[in-house]
């Protein structure tokens, strides 16, 4: 029986992971930067320009949005430390997306390297 770690290792063997040192350039060249973490993780900080789509709904959201149906979109994905993004990348490849990359080390590596982090402004009710 395979574990979650086994599935991530299998996914990583068949996807393109971009090194952290090359992540900013990959993001700049992407049509879409997707944060596949959970909503609370995204709200606590994310890579500037990232759109939130949790891993559990990714395939459904891409399938149901005509603006995201082009299989030649350049997509960069990330999660906390690259496991969920690897699984998401593999899934998108299986859906026919041709240019999908996952950031090695994920958001944790991005933040630890001192790269910019965006945080939504809290809503204040008066």
mmCIF file with all atom_site columns, N, CA, C and O in Angstrom, residues 5 8 12 17 35-37 41 77-86 102-110 112:
data_model
loop_
_atom_site.group_PDB
_atom_site.id
_atom_site.type_symbol
_atom_site.label_atom_id
_atom_site.label_alt_id
_atom_site.label_comp_id
_atom_site.label_asym_id
_atom_site.label_entity_id
_atom_site.label_seq_id
_atom_site.pdbx_PDB_ins_code
_atom_site.Cartn_x
_atom_site.Cartn_y
_atom_site.Cartn_z
_atom_site.occupancy
_atom_site.B_iso_or_equiv
_atom_site.pdbx_formal_charge
_atom_site.auth_seq_id
_atom_site.auth_comp_id
_atom_site.auth_asym_id
_atom_site.auth_atom_id
_atom_site.pdbx_PDB_model_num
ATOM 1   N N  . UNK A 1 5   ? 3.438  10.081 1.122   1.00 0.00 ? 5   UNK A N  1
ATOM 2   C CA . UNK A 1 5   ? 4.816  10.395 0.718   1.00 0.00 ? 5   UNK A CA 1
ATOM 3   C C  . UNK A 1 5   ? 5.225  9.628  -0.535  1.00 0.00 ? 5   UNK A C  1
ATOM 4   O O  . UNK A 1 5   ? 5.954  10.154 -1.379  1.00 0.00 ? 5   UNK A O  1
ATOM 5   N N  . UNK A 1 8   ? 3.626  11.425 -3.482  1.00 0.00 ? 8   UNK A N  1
ATOM 6   C CA . UNK A 1 8   ? 4.357  12.660 -3.784  1.00 0.00 ? 8   UNK A CA 1
ATOM 7   C C  . UNK A 1 8   ? 5.656  12.331 -4.522  1.00 0.00 ? 8   UNK A C  1
ATOM 8   O O  . UNK A 1 8   ? 5.996  12.980 -5.519  1.00 0.00 ? 8   UNK A O  1
ATOM 9   N N  . UNK A 1 12  ? 6.618  13.654 -8.155  1.00 0.00 ? 12  UNK A N  1
ATOM 10  C CA . UNK A 1 12  ? 7.821  14.469 -8.391  1.00 0.00 ? 12  UNK A CA 1
ATOM 11  C C  . UNK A 1 12  ? 8.719  13.866 -9.466  1.00 0.00 ? 12  UNK A C  1
ATOM 12  O O  . UNK A 1 12  ? 9.460  14.594 -10.123 1.00 0.00 ? 12  UNK A O  1
ATOM 13  N N  . UNK A 1 17  ? 9.811  20.485 -11.595 1.00 0.00 ? 17  UNK A N  1
ATOM 14  C CA . UNK A 1 17  ? 9.946  21.333 -10.421 1.00 0.00 ? 17  UNK A CA 1
ATOM 15  C C  . UNK A 1 17  ? 10.975 22.402 -10.743 1.00 0.00 ? 17  UNK A C  1
ATOM 16  O O  . UNK A 1 17  ? 12.058 22.099 -11.224 1.00 0.00 ? 17  UNK A O  1
ATOM 17  N N  . UNK A 1 35  ? -1.730 29.147 -5.873  1.00 0.00 ? 35  UNK A N  1
ATOM 18  C CA . UNK A 1 35  ? -1.440 28.703 -4.515  1.00 0.00 ? 35  UNK A CA 1
ATOM 19  C C  . UNK A 1 35  ? -2.467 27.619 -4.206  1.00 0.00 ? 35  UNK A C  1
ATOM 20  O O  . UNK A 1 35  ? -3.662 27.893 -4.137  1.00 0.00 ? 35  UNK A O  1
ATOM 21  N N  . UNK A 1 36  ? -2.026 26.386 -4.054  1.00 0.00 ? 36  UNK A N  1
ATOM 22  C CA . UNK A 1 36  ? -2.957 25.272 -3.846  1.00 0.00 ? 36  UNK A CA 1
ATOM 23  C C  . UNK A 1 36  ? -3.083 24.877 -2.371  1.00 0.00 ? 36  UNK A C  1
ATOM 24  O O  . UNK A 1 36  ? -3.587 23.808 -2.055  1.00 0.00 ? 36  UNK A O  1
ATOM 25  N N  . UNK A 1 37  ? -2.660 25.774 -1.476  1.00 0.00 ? 37  UNK A N  1
ATOM 26  C CA . UNK A 1 37  ? -2.825 25.521 -0.047  1.00 0.00 ? 37  UNK A CA 1
ATOM 27  C C  . UNK A 1 37  ? -4.279 25.795 0.349   1.00 0.00 ? 37  UNK A C  1
ATOM 28  O O  . UNK A 1 37  ? -5.102 26.191 -0.470  1.00 0.00 ? 37  UNK A O  1
ATOM 29  N N  . UNK A 1 41  ? -4.184 29.250 5.022   1.00 0.00 ? 41  UNK A N  1
ATOM 30  C CA . UNK A 1 41  ? -2.758 29.365 4.740   1.00 0.00 ? 41  UNK A CA 1
ATOM 31  C C  . UNK A 1 41  ? -2.513 30.532 3.785   1.00 0.00 ? 41  UNK A C  1
ATOM 32  O O  . UNK A 1 41  ? -1.599 31.337 3.980   1.00 0.00 ? 41  UNK A O  1
ATOM 33  N N  . UNK A 1 77  ? 2.721  26.409 -9.850  1.00 0.00 ? 77  UNK A N  1
ATOM 34  C CA . UNK A 1 77  ? 1.992  26.013 -8.641  1.00 0.00 ? 77  UNK A CA 1
ATOM 35  C C  . UNK A 1 77  ? 2.926  26.005 -7.446  1.00 0.00 ? 77  UNK A C  1
ATOM 36  O O  . UNK A 1 77  ? 4.124  25.751 -7.581  1.00 0.00 ? 77  UNK A O  1
ATOM 37  N N  . UNK A 1 78  ? 2.328  26.243 -6.281  1.00 0.00 ? 78  UNK A N  1
ATOM 38  C CA . UNK A 1 78  ? 3.087  26.014 -5.053  1.00 0.00 ? 78  UNK A CA 1
ATOM 39  C C  . UNK A 1 78  ? 2.128  25.696 -3.916  1.00 0.00 ? 78  UNK A C  1
ATOM 40  O O  . UNK A 1 78  ? 0.934  25.975 -3.989  1.00 0.00 ? 78  UNK A O  1
ATOM 41  N N  . UNK A 1 79  ? 2.675  25.092 -2.888  1.00 0.00 ? 79  UNK A N  1
ATOM 42  C CA . UNK A 1 79  ? 1.936  24.816 -1.651  1.00 0.00 ? 79  UNK A CA 1
ATOM 43  C C  . UNK A 1 79  ? 2.883  25.138 -0.501  1.00 0.00 ? 79  UNK A C  1
ATOM 44  O O  . UNK A 1 79  ? 3.792  25.941 -0.666  1.00 0.00 ? 79  UNK A O  1
ATOM 45  N N  . UNK A 1 80  ? 2.709  24.517 0.637   1.00 0.00 ? 80  UNK A N  1
ATOM 46  C CA . UNK A 1 80  ? 3.553  24.814 1.804   1.00 0.00 ? 80  UNK A CA 1
ATOM 47  C C  . UNK A 1 80  ? 5.001  24.382 1.582   1.00 0.00 ? 80  UNK A C  1
ATOM 48  O O  . UNK A 1 80  ? 5.918  25.158 1.749   1.00 0.00 ? 80  UNK A O  1
ATOM 49  N N  . UNK A 1 81  ? 5.197  23.118 1.199   1.00 0.00 ? 81  UNK A N  1
ATOM 50  C CA . UNK A 1 81  ? 6.579  22.647 1.026   1.00 0.00 ? 81  UNK A CA 1
ATOM 51  C C  . UNK A 1 81  ? 6.784  21.786 -0.212  1.00 0.00 ? 81  UNK A C  1
ATOM 52  O O  . UNK A 1 81  ? 7.797  21.143 -0.333  1.00 0.00 ? 81  UNK A O  1
ATOM 53  N N  . UNK A 1 82  ? 5.830  21.757 -1.100  1.00 0.00 ? 82  UNK A N  1
ATOM 54  C CA . UNK A 1 82  ? 5.895  21.204 -2.460  1.00 0.00 ? 82  UNK A CA 1
ATOM 55  C C  . UNK A 1 82  ? 5.194  19.862 -2.673  1.00 0.00 ? 82  UNK A C  1
ATOM 56  O O  . UNK A 1 82  ? 5.095  19.419 -3.805  1.00 0.00 ? 82  UNK A O  1
ATOM 57  N N  . UNK A 1 83  ? 4.679  19.225 -1.644  1.00 0.00 ? 83  UNK A N  1
ATOM 58  C CA . UNK A 1 83  ? 3.989  17.945 -1.824  1.00 0.00 ? 83  UNK A CA 1
ATOM 59  C C  . UNK A 1 83  ? 2.663  18.070 -2.549  1.00 0.00 ? 83  UNK A C  1
ATOM 60  O O  . UNK A 1 83  ? 2.412  17.385 -3.547  1.00 0.00 ? 83  UNK A O  1
ATOM 61  N N  . UNK A 1 84  ? 1.773  18.930 -2.039  1.00 0.00 ? 84  UNK A N  1
ATOM 62  C CA . UNK A 1 84  ? 0.467  19.109 -2.681  1.00 0.00 ? 84  UNK A CA 1
ATOM 63  C C  . UNK A 1 84  ? 0.627  19.688 -4.082  1.00 0.00 ? 84  UNK A C  1
ATOM 64  O O  . UNK A 1 84  ? -0.103 19.318 -5.004  1.00 0.00 ? 84  UNK A O  1
ATOM 65  N N  . UNK A 1 85  ? 1.589  20.581 -4.254  1.00 0.00 ? 85  UNK A N  1
ATOM 66  C CA . UNK A 1 85  ? 1.812  21.166 -5.580  1.00 0.00 ? 85  UNK A CA 1
ATOM 67  C C  . UNK A 1 85  ? 2.295  20.109 -6.570  1.00 0.00 ? 85  UNK A C  1
ATOM 68  O O  . UNK A 1 85  ? 1.928  20.137 -7.743  1.00 0.00 ? 85  UNK A O  1
ATOM 69  N N  . UNK A 1 86  ? 3.103  19.168 -6.105  1.00 0.00 ? 86  UNK A N  1
ATOM 70  C CA . UNK A 1 86  ? 3.557  18.085 -6.988  1.00 0.00 ? 86  UNK A CA 1
ATOM 71  C C  . UNK A 1 86  ? 2.372  17.232 -7.433  1.00 0.00 ? 86  UNK A C  1
ATOM 72  O O  . UNK A 1 86  ? 2.241  16.906 -8.620  1.00 0.00 ? 86  UNK A O  1
ATOM 73  N N  . UNK A 1 102 ? 6.100  23.282 -10.679 1.00 0.00 ? 102 UNK A N  1
ATOM 74  C CA . UNK A 1 102 ? 5.898  23.356 -9.240  1.00 0.00 ? 102 UNK A CA 1
ATOM 75  C C  . UNK A 1 102 ? 7.161  23.956 -8.630  1.00 0.00 ? 102 UNK A C  1
ATOM 76  O O  . UNK A 1 102 ? 8.267  23.632 -9.050  1.00 0.00 ? 102 UNK A O  1
ATOM 77  N N  . UNK A 1 103 ? 6.986  24.843 -7.650  1.00 0.00 ? 103 UNK A N  1
ATOM 78  C CA . UNK A 1 103 ? 8.145  25.469 -7.009  1.00 0.00 ? 103 UNK A CA 1
ATOM 79  C C  . UNK A 1 103 ? 8.715  24.519 -5.955  1.00 0.00 ? 103 UNK A C  1
ATOM 80  O O  . UNK A 1 103 ? 8.019  24.149 -5.003  1.00 0.00 ? 103 UNK A O  1
ATOM 81  N N  . UNK A 1 104 ? 9.964  24.130 -6.116  1.00 0.00 ? 104 UNK A N  1
ATOM 82  C CA . UNK A 1 104 ? 10.638 23.250 -5.160  1.00 0.00 ? 104 UNK A CA 1
ATOM 83  C C  . UNK A 1 104 ? 10.703 23.926 -3.798  1.00 0.00 ? 104 UNK A C  1
ATOM 84  O O  . UNK A 1 104 ? 11.082 25.081 -3.691  1.00 0.00 ? 104 UNK A O  1
ATOM 85  N N  . UNK A 1 105 ? 10.293 23.210 -2.777  1.00 0.00 ? 105 UNK A N  1
ATOM 86  C CA . UNK A 1 105 ? 10.330 23.747 -1.421  1.00 0.00 ? 105 UNK A CA 1
ATOM 87  C C  . UNK A 1 105 ? 9.105  24.558 -1.036  1.00 0.00 ? 105 UNK A C  1
ATOM 88  O O  . UNK A 1 105 ? 8.903  24.866 0.126   1.00 0.00 ? 105 UNK A O  1
ATOM 89  N N  . UNK A 1 106 ? 8.296  24.940 -2.026  1.00 0.00 ? 106 UNK A N  1
ATOM 90  C CA . UNK A 1 106 ? 7.048  25.627 -1.785  1.00 0.00 ? 106 UNK A CA 1
ATOM 91  C C  . UNK A 1 106 ? 7.169  26.978 -1.107  1.00 0.00 ? 106 UNK A C  1
ATOM 92  O O  . UNK A 1 106 ? 8.211  27.629 -1.135  1.00 0.00 ? 106 UNK A O  1
ATOM 93  N N  . UNK A 1 107 ? 6.055  27.388 -0.502  1.00 0.00 ? 107 UNK A N  1
ATOM 94  C CA . UNK A 1 107 ? 5.974  28.705 0.134   1.00 0.00 ? 107 UNK A CA 1
ATOM 95  C C  . UNK A 1 107 ? 6.977  28.836 1.279   1.00 0.00 ? 107 UNK A C  1
ATOM 96  O O  . UNK A 1 107 ? 7.566  29.914 1.470   1.00 0.00 ? 107 UNK A O  1
ATOM 97  N N  . UNK A 1 108 ? 7.174  27.775 2.041   1.00 0.00 ? 108 UNK A N  1
ATOM 98  C CA . UNK A 1 108 ? 8.123  27.851 3.157   1.00 0.00 ? 108 UNK A CA 1
ATOM 99  C C  . UNK A 1 108 ? 9.516  28.231 2.664   1.00 0.00 ? 108 UNK A C  1
ATOM 100 O O  . UNK A 1 108 ? 10.169 29.103 3.249   1.00 0.00 ? 108 UNK A O  1
ATOM 101 N N  . UNK A 1 109 ? 9.983  27.604 1.597   1.00 0.00 ? 109 UNK A N  1
ATOM 102 C CA . UNK A 1 109 ? 11.305 27.915 1.053   1.00 0.00 ? 109 UNK A CA 1
ATOM 103 C C  . UNK A 1 109 ? 11.326 29.343 0.512   1.00 0.00 ? 109 UNK A C  1
ATOM 104 O O  . UNK A 1 109 ? 12.311 30.070 0.701   1.00 0.00 ? 109 UNK A O  1
ATOM 105 N N  . UNK A 1 110 ? 10.246 29.750 -0.159  1.00 0.00 ? 110 UNK A N  1
ATOM 106 C CA . UNK A 1 110 ? 10.135 31.112 -0.699  1.00 0.00 ? 110 UNK A CA 1
ATOM 107 C C  . UNK A 1 110 ? 10.290 32.140 0.423   1.00 0.00 ? 110 UNK A C  1
ATOM 108 O O  . UNK A 1 110 ? 11.059 33.088 0.326   1.00 0.00 ? 110 UNK A O  1
ATOM 109 N N  . UNK A 1 112 ? 11.475 31.679 3.571   1.00 0.00 ? 112 UNK A N  1
ATOM 110 C CA . UNK A 1 112 ? 12.760 31.576 4.269   1.00 0.00 ? 112 UNK A CA 1
ATOM 111 C C  . UNK A 1 112 ? 13.885 32.246 3.488   1.00 0.00 ? 112 UNK A C  1
ATOM 112 O O  . UNK A 1 112 ? 14.853 32.710 4.073   1.00 0.00 ? 112 UNK A O  1
#
